[in-house]
Amino acid sequence: MNPYTIFADIIAGRAPASVVYDDPDVLAFLDIRPVTPGHLLVVPKVVARNLAELDPALGGKLFQVGQRLAAALRSSEVGCDGVNFFLADGVTAGQEVFHVHLHVIPRTPGDGFGLRARATSPPRADLDYLAGSIRGALTRG
Ligand code: AMP
């Protein structure tokens, strides 16, 4: 797969971005099509197309920067009451730009943002079965 994305150009300074945070590992900027005002993207500077390619330490740093940005959003003029983190990993999950990024989405009452989902209530035995399967996968690494 072609590793080029628009985020690589933004990180290299070849494409414009409204930057809110910059350090040697991580860049954060406003989403060009915000779902709410102040919607941010936090991206690692090294290319990782998906979670499997992302150094876990860097993944931790994305979350840390996201935490700081969430606090900043609350006290900035964005003035939100809440924040959602969202990360799409894979086409089926809605990923469109194949350079890992954490969405930091400021929330205010009635802002219209929401995830569509159909929650179910499976029996405990089904939950336990899947828990065992996932534990097994973790053990196999
Ligand atoms: P995802 O669906 O999780 O891959 O999200 C990709 C996000 O990148 C979308 O919310 C886009 O609006 C955003 N995006 C795409 N191009 C740009 C850009 N040049 N600057 C800022 N955000 C962008």
PDB file of C-alpha atoms and ligand atoms in Angstrom:
ATOM      1  CA  MET A   1       0.000   0.000   0.000  1.00  0.00           C
ATOM      2  CA  ASN A   2       1.223   3.500  -0.833  1.00  0.00           C
ATOM      3  CA  PRO A   3       2.498   4.989   2.458  1.00  0.00           C
ATOM      4  CA  TYR A   4       1.834   8.561   1.254  1.00  0.00           C
ATOM      5  CA  THR A   5      -0.939  10.481   3.004  1.00  0.00           C
ATOM      6  CA  ILE A   6      -1.796  14.147   3.313  1.00  0.00           C
ATOM      7  CA  PHE A   7      -0.673  13.907   6.950  1.00  0.00           C
ATOM      8  CA  ALA A   8       2.893  13.206   5.783  1.00  0.00           C
ATOM      9  CA  ASP A   9       2.785  16.497   3.862  1.00  0.00           C
ATOM     10  CA  ILE A  10       1.397  18.332   6.895  1.00  0.00           C
ATOM     11  CA  ILE A  11       4.122  16.882   9.151  1.00  0.00           C
ATOM     12  CA  ALA A  12       6.788  17.874   6.599  1.00  0.00           C
ATOM     13  CA  GLY A  13       5.355  21.392   6.362  1.00  0.00           C
ATOM     14  CA  ARG A  14       4.420  20.957   2.695  1.00  0.00           C
ATOM     15  CA  ALA A  15       0.671  21.243   3.306  1.00  0.00           C
ATOM     16  CA  PRO A  16      -1.153  23.745   5.519  1.00  0.00           C
ATOM     17  CA  ALA A  17      -2.537  22.866   8.931  1.00  0.00           C
ATOM     18  CA  SER A  18      -3.862  24.786  11.916  1.00  0.00           C
ATOM     19  CA  VAL A  19      -1.423  23.383  14.464  1.00  0.00           C
ATOM     20  CA  VAL A  20      -2.203  23.347  18.187  1.00  0.00           C
ATOM     21  CA  TYR A  21       0.640  21.104  19.453  1.00  0.00           C
ATOM     22  CA  ASP A  22       4.066  20.146  18.132  1.00  0.00           C
ATOM     23  CA  ASP A  23       6.866  18.073  19.699  1.00  0.00           C
ATOM     24  CA  PRO A  24       9.555  15.794  18.195  1.00  0.00           C
ATOM     25  CA  ASP A  25       7.175  12.805  18.117  1.00  0.00           C
ATOM     26  CA  VAL A  26       3.645  14.154  17.808  1.00  0.00           C
ATOM     27  CA  LEU A  27       1.735  16.831  15.903  1.00  0.00           C
ATOM     28  CA  ALA A  28      -1.857  17.917  16.576  1.00  0.00           C
ATOM     29  CA  PHE A  29      -3.958  20.139  14.362  1.00  0.00           C
ATOM     30  CA  LEU A  30      -7.558  21.047  13.617  1.00  0.00           C
ATOM     31  CA  ASP A  31      -9.521  18.632  11.455  1.00  0.00           C
ATOM     32  CA  ILE A  32     -10.318  20.266   8.109  1.00  0.00           C
ATOM     33  CA  ARG A  33     -13.902  18.879   8.278  1.00  0.00           C
ATOM     34  CA  PRO A  34     -14.743  19.175  11.982  1.00  0.00           C
ATOM     35  CA  VAL A  35     -17.715  17.266  13.341  1.00  0.00           C
ATOM     36  CA  THR A  36     -17.850  19.853  16.138  1.00  0.00           C
ATOM     37  CA  PRO A  37     -15.921  23.155  16.447  1.00  0.00           C
ATOM     38  CA  GLY A  38     -12.411  22.503  17.749  1.00  0.00           C
ATOM     39  CA  HIS A  39     -12.234  18.869  16.489  1.00  0.00           C
ATOM     40  CA  LEU A  40      -8.534  17.908  16.640  1.00  0.00           C
ATOM     41  CA  LEU A  41      -6.348  15.182  15.175  1.00  0.00           C
ATOM     42  CA  VAL A  42      -3.280  13.901  17.069  1.00  0.00           C
ATOM     43  CA  VAL A  43      -0.773  12.145  14.808  1.00  0.00           C
ATOM     44  CA  PRO A  44       2.605  10.460  15.264  1.00  0.00           C
ATOM     45  CA  LYS A  45       5.328  12.009  13.107  1.00  0.00           C
ATOM     46  CA  VAL A  46       6.636   8.621  11.979  1.00  0.00           C
ATOM     47  CA  VAL A  47       4.455   6.791   9.495  1.00  0.00           C
ATOM     48  CA  ALA A  48       2.312   4.042  10.983  1.00  0.00           C
ATOM     49  CA  ARG A  49      -0.579   3.128   8.712  1.00  0.00           C
ATOM     50  CA  ASN A  50      -2.528   1.395  11.450  1.00  0.00           C
ATOM     51  CA  LEU A  51      -2.398   0.370  15.109  1.00  0.00           C
ATOM     52  CA  ALA A  52      -0.436  -2.794  14.328  1.00  0.00           C
ATOM     53  CA  GLU A  53       2.391  -0.659  12.897  1.00  0.00           C
ATOM     54  CA  LEU A  54       2.376   1.876  15.739  1.00  0.00           C
ATOM     55  CA  ASP A  55       5.072   1.636  18.446  1.00  0.00           C
ATOM     56  CA  PRO A  56       3.019   1.121  21.653  1.00  0.00           C
ATOM     57  CA  ALA A  57       5.104   3.753  23.471  1.00  0.00           C
ATOM     58  CA  LEU A  58       4.145   6.242  20.789  1.00  0.00           C
ATOM     59  CA  GLY A  59       0.525   5.132  21.080  1.00  0.00           C
ATOM     60  CA  GLY A  60       0.755   5.987  24.782  1.00  0.00           C
ATOM     61  CA  LYS A  61       2.133   9.386  23.875  1.00  0.00           C
ATOM     62  CA  LEU A  62      -0.762  10.048  21.475  1.00  0.00           C
ATOM     63  CA  PHE A  63      -3.132   9.393  24.370  1.00  0.00           C
ATOM     64  CA  GLN A  64      -1.137  11.641  26.731  1.00  0.00           C
ATOM     65  CA  VAL A  65      -1.190  14.496  24.231  1.00  0.00           C
ATOM     66  CA  GLY A  66      -4.902  13.839  23.712  1.00  0.00           C
ATOM     67  CA  GLN A  67      -5.451  14.190  27.465  1.00  0.00           C
ATOM     68  CA  ARG A  68      -3.668  17.546  27.520  1.00  0.00           C
ATOM     69  CA  LEU A  69      -5.634  18.737  24.504  1.00  0.00           C
ATOM     70  CA  ALA A  70      -8.916  17.655  26.077  1.00  0.00           C
ATOM     71  CA  ALA A  71      -8.124  19.846  29.094  1.00  0.00           C
ATOM     72  CA  ALA A  72      -7.077  22.717  26.812  1.00  0.00           C
ATOM     73  CA  LEU A  73     -10.301  22.442  24.801  1.00  0.00           C
ATOM     74  CA  ARG A  74     -12.372  22.691  27.981  1.00  0.00           C
ATOM     75  CA  SER A  75     -10.643  25.902  29.085  1.00  0.00           C
ATOM     76  CA  SER A  76     -10.216  27.468  25.620  1.00  0.00           C
ATOM     77  CA  GLU A  77     -12.804  29.504  23.745  1.00  0.00           C
ATOM     78  CA  VAL A  78     -14.109  26.208  22.346  1.00  0.00           C
ATOM     79  CA  GLY A  79     -15.659  25.919  25.796  1.00  0.00           C
ATOM     80  CA  CYS A  80     -16.855  22.322  25.598  1.00  0.00           C
ATOM     81  CA  ASP A  81     -18.524  20.351  28.420  1.00  0.00           C
ATOM     82  CA  GLY A  82     -17.137  16.977  27.358  1.00  0.00           C
ATOM     83  CA  VAL A  83     -14.694  15.294  24.980  1.00  0.00           C
ATOM     84  CA  ASN A  84     -14.763  12.090  22.930  1.00  0.00           C
ATOM     85  CA  PHE A  85     -11.648  10.256  21.748  1.00  0.00           C
ATOM     86  CA  PHE A  86     -12.090   8.277  18.544  1.00  0.00           C
ATOM     87  CA  LEU A  87      -9.641   6.212  16.510  1.00  0.00           C
ATOM     88  CA  ALA A  88     -10.574   4.377  13.321  1.00  0.00           C
ATOM     89  CA  ASP A  89      -8.305   1.371  12.650  1.00  0.00           C
ATOM     90  CA  GLY A  90      -9.056  -0.139   9.256  1.00  0.00           C
ATOM     91  CA  VAL A  91     -11.474   0.556   6.424  1.00  0.00           C
ATOM     92  CA  THR A  92     -14.316  -1.269   8.144  1.00  0.00           C
ATOM     93  CA  ALA A  93     -13.830   0.944  11.192  1.00  0.00           C
ATOM     94  CA  GLY A  94     -14.133   4.044   9.017  1.00  0.00           C
ATOM     95  CA  GLN A  95     -10.438   4.856   8.573  1.00  0.00           C
ATOM     96  CA  GLU A  96      -9.934   7.133   5.577  1.00  0.00           C
ATOM     97  CA  VAL A  97      -6.400   8.450   6.116  1.00  0.00           C
ATOM     98  CA  PHE A  98      -3.876   5.621   6.519  1.00  0.00           C
ATOM     99  CA  HIS A  99      -1.619   7.349   9.006  1.00  0.00           C
ATOM    100  CA  VAL A 100      -2.742   6.575  12.566  1.00  0.00           C
ATOM    101  CA  HIS A 101      -4.536   9.492  14.197  1.00  0.00           C
ATOM    102  CA  LEU A 102      -6.524  10.089  17.357  1.00  0.00           C
ATOM    103  CA  HIS A 103      -9.610  12.267  16.973  1.00  0.00           C
ATOM    104  CA  VAL A 104     -10.214  14.563  19.965  1.00  0.00           C
ATOM    105  CA  ILE A 105     -13.792  15.781  19.646  1.00  0.00           C
ATOM    106  CA  PRO A 106     -15.137  18.543  21.889  1.00  0.00           C
ATOM    107  CA  ARG A 107     -18.744  18.013  22.965  1.00  0.00           C
ATOM    108  CA  THR A 108     -21.507  20.408  23.931  1.00  0.00           C
ATOM    109  CA  PRO A 109     -25.157  19.557  24.628  1.00  0.00           C
ATOM    110  CA  GLY A 110     -27.152  19.050  21.448  1.00  0.00           C
ATOM    111  CA  ASP A 111     -24.114  19.280  19.141  1.00  0.00           C
ATOM    112  CA  GLY A 112     -25.487  16.449  16.979  1.00  0.00           C
ATOM    113  CA  PHE A 113     -22.412  14.225  17.196  1.00  0.00           C
ATOM    114  CA  GLY A 114     -23.036  10.556  17.899  1.00  0.00           C
ATOM    115  CA  LEU A 115     -22.003   7.027  17.047  1.00  0.00           C
ATOM    116  CA  ARG A 116     -24.692   4.786  15.611  1.00  0.00           C
ATOM    117  CA  ALA A 117     -24.668   1.374  17.246  1.00  0.00           C
ATOM    118  CA  ARG A 118     -27.060  -1.419  18.172  1.00  0.00           C
ATOM    119  CA  ALA A 119     -26.181  -2.635  21.663  1.00  0.00           C
ATOM    120  CA  THR A 120     -27.210  -6.188  22.531  1.00  0.00           C
ATOM    121  CA  SER A 121     -27.423  -8.095  25.841  1.00  0.00           C
ATOM    122  CA  PRO A 122     -25.734 -11.465  25.259  1.00  0.00           C
ATOM    123  CA  PRO A 123     -25.826 -14.168  27.966  1.00  0.00           C
ATOM    124  CA  ARG A 124     -22.825 -14.313  30.346  1.00  0.00           C
ATOM    125  CA  ALA A 125     -21.740 -17.619  28.790  1.00  0.00           C
ATOM    126  CA  ASP A 126     -21.292 -15.912  25.422  1.00  0.00           C
ATOM    127  CA  LEU A 127     -19.308 -13.074  27.021  1.00  0.00           C
ATOM    128  CA  ASP A 128     -17.115 -15.578  28.881  1.00  0.00           C
ATOM    129  CA  TYR A 129     -16.524 -17.604  25.713  1.00  0.00           C
ATOM    130  CA  LEU A 130     -15.307 -14.545  23.811  1.00  0.00           C
ATOM    131  CA  ALA A 131     -13.236 -13.404  26.806  1.00  0.00           C
ATOM    132  CA  GLY A 132     -11.444 -16.776  26.718  1.00  0.00           C
ATOM    133  CA  SER A 133     -10.803 -16.484  23.003  1.00  0.00           C
ATOM    134  CA  ILE A 134      -9.360 -12.971  23.365  1.00  0.00           C
ATOM    135  CA  ARG A 135      -7.202 -14.007  26.366  1.00  0.00           C
ATOM    136  CA  GLY A 136      -5.838 -16.836  24.243  1.00  0.00           C
ATOM    137  CA  ALA A 137      -4.962 -14.433  21.423  1.00  0.00           C
ATOM    138  CA  LEU A 138      -3.184 -12.146  23.922  1.00  0.00           C
ATOM    139  CA  THR A 139      -1.131 -15.063  25.237  1.00  0.00           C
ATOM    140  CA  ARG A 140      -0.108 -16.096  21.714  1.00  0.00           C
ATOM    141  CA  GLY A 141       1.050 -12.473  21.206  1.00  0.00           C
TER     142      GLY A 141
HETATM  143  P1  AMP B   1     -10.494   8.915   9.591  1.00  0.00           P
HETATM  144  O1  AMP B   1     -11.830   8.658   8.954  1.00  0.00           O
HETATM  145  O2  AMP B   1     -10.457   8.509  11.040  1.00  0.00           O
HETATM  146  O3  AMP B   1      -9.359   8.333   8.781  1.00  0.00           O
HETATM  147  O4  AMP B   1     -10.349  10.493   9.627  1.00  0.00           O
HETATM  148  C1  AMP B   1      -9.605  11.237   8.717  1.00  0.00           C
HETATM  149  C2  AMP B   1      -9.816  12.681   9.105  1.00  0.00           C
HETATM  150  O5  AMP B   1      -8.818  13.473   8.484  1.00  0.00           O
HETATM  151  C3  AMP B   1     -11.172  13.238   8.644  1.00  0.00           C
HETATM  152  O6  AMP B   1     -11.894  13.710   9.794  1.00  0.00           O
HETATM  153  C4  AMP B   1     -10.787  14.371   7.700  1.00  0.00           C
HETATM  154  O7  AMP B   1     -11.652  15.476   7.773  1.00  0.00           O
HETATM  155  C5  AMP B   1      -9.393  14.712   8.169  1.00  0.00           C
HETATM  156  N1  AMP B   1      -8.539  15.343   7.168  1.00  0.00           N
HETATM  157  C6  AMP B   1      -8.325  14.919   5.896  1.00  0.00           C
HETATM  158  N2  AMP B   1      -7.464  15.756   5.272  1.00  0.00           N
HETATM  159  C7  AMP B   1      -7.134  16.715   6.172  1.00  0.00           C
HETATM  160  C8  AMP B   1      -6.288  17.866   6.141  1.00  0.00           C
HETATM  161  N3  AMP B   1      -5.616  18.208   5.032  1.00  0.00           N
HETATM  162  N4  AMP B   1      -6.186  18.623   7.256  1.00  0.00           N
HETATM  163  C9  AMP B   1      -6.869  18.301   8.362  1.00  0.00           C
HETATM  164  N5  AMP B   1      -7.684  17.231   8.474  1.00  0.00           N
HETATM  165  C10 AMP B   1      -7.817  16.440   7.389  1.00  0.00           C
END
